Amino acid sequence: EELISTPAHQDEQDWRTVRQTIADFLGDALGRGDNNPPISLQELIWDMVSELMEDPEPTPEEEKRDGEGGFDPMTLAINTVRGEAMHAVINYGLWVARNLKDKTVEVKIPQEVTDVLDKHLDKKQDPSLAIHSIYGWRAPNISYLNRPWLEANKEKIFVKDSPDYLLAAWEGYLSNNVIKEVFQILKPLYFEFIPLLGTFEKKGFRANDVDQRFPQHIMVTYVSDAENDDLVEFFFKNAHPKARAEALNFAGRVVLRQQEGLRDKEQVLKRLAELWEKRISLLGETLEVEELQEFGWWFKFSPVDQKETLELMTKTLELTKGKIDVPYEIVEEMVKYVPEYPLESIKLLQLLAEAERERHEITYKRNEYREVFRLIKEGDNKDAKQIKDDVINHLGSKGLIEEFRDLLE
């Protein structure tokens, strides 16, 4: 009697799914250090991987169709046969390297891997953006396996005259954390990419948004190593205001809030304090409210003491005319500042309260406003009391007098 195999799922009715599953399985098996297949299988495994690298998927037509449907190159890479196979090629290299007796050699991969890297980097032989994104994505692994190859081919990966390929490579690369050894190879390319931030047309979902991730890389390099100050200065001088804002946002929202876990905490805080002072001390066209308002994220976990924090934030608010991100966090923290610095604190609160602000932004933190006013009312600083009454009267002109009338002198 003839046996008829019924697919468990509709997608399993063609060889494409089978081939992609094999590529995914091989990549996973070879890439995991805790799962080391016997090196005696090297020839057999390479035969399978190299065969999968010849798979036509993704074809240019498929890539254009899927790209217009919202898939970015990185997402396409892990959803196509050749994309998964390309990851498997690099994992094959890592597997071979793990089995080397001398792991100090500069080139740790056999020639067949280098040949594949060369072939598929050539857009005439493989025009796929998905495949190209993998060169950026796996740049740290490639650097480890064959640093001279990456140094020789970095400008073919991050190709200046082909925006789509350049974007694909950077999106892939920026999925990684900053790795010093790789960064040093690519640092000149960072300079070239900075003026291009904010200029790319990006459709649909992006696994990594370069306009977000690139500024984050800049801040990581800044707090990690003073040797990169030339790049940071170039970034803040030449990058789009939105990119500069993203860098400051990341520093306040991520770096400062994780400061207790930093290895070189004091040095990091010192450098961030220097950056804050430098950015608000500039004159001319380089000052943008869009950038400076991100310092709102710095107040709660400030890199400096209370006195200097008040000075820096007051100057920032003067420059932005009171416009600032997360003003509610500043109001929350003001309660801690008032006992020692009542006059400076109420002056800062005045800048916040008198700025163009939605009513709910005040009422949301009415209790904190009241506590600041109460502490000043109970204190003995006459100048602070006068400004406190001015602030309350201003809020009263906005229809909020009943919230704070009892705290007038």
Coordinates of C-alpha atoms in Angstrom, one line a residue, residues 45 53 96 103 108 157-159 201 233 283 317 321 323 336 380:
I45 CA 29.6 20.0 7.1
M53 CA 25.2 29.1 -0.1
V96 CA 37.0 25.7 13.1
K103 CA 44.3 30.2 18.9
K108 CA 41.8 31.4 12.1
I157 CA 31.2 46.5 3.1
F158 CA 30.4 50.1 4.1
V159 CA 30.3 51.2 0.5
E201 CA 14.7 56.8 3.2
E233 CA 33.5 66.4 18.8
L283 CA 27.2 80.0 21.1
L317 CA 16.4 75.9 30.9
K321 CA 13.1 78.9 27.5
K323 CA 11.4 73.5 27.4
K336 CA 15.5 66.9 47.8
D380 CA 13.9 81.7 56.3

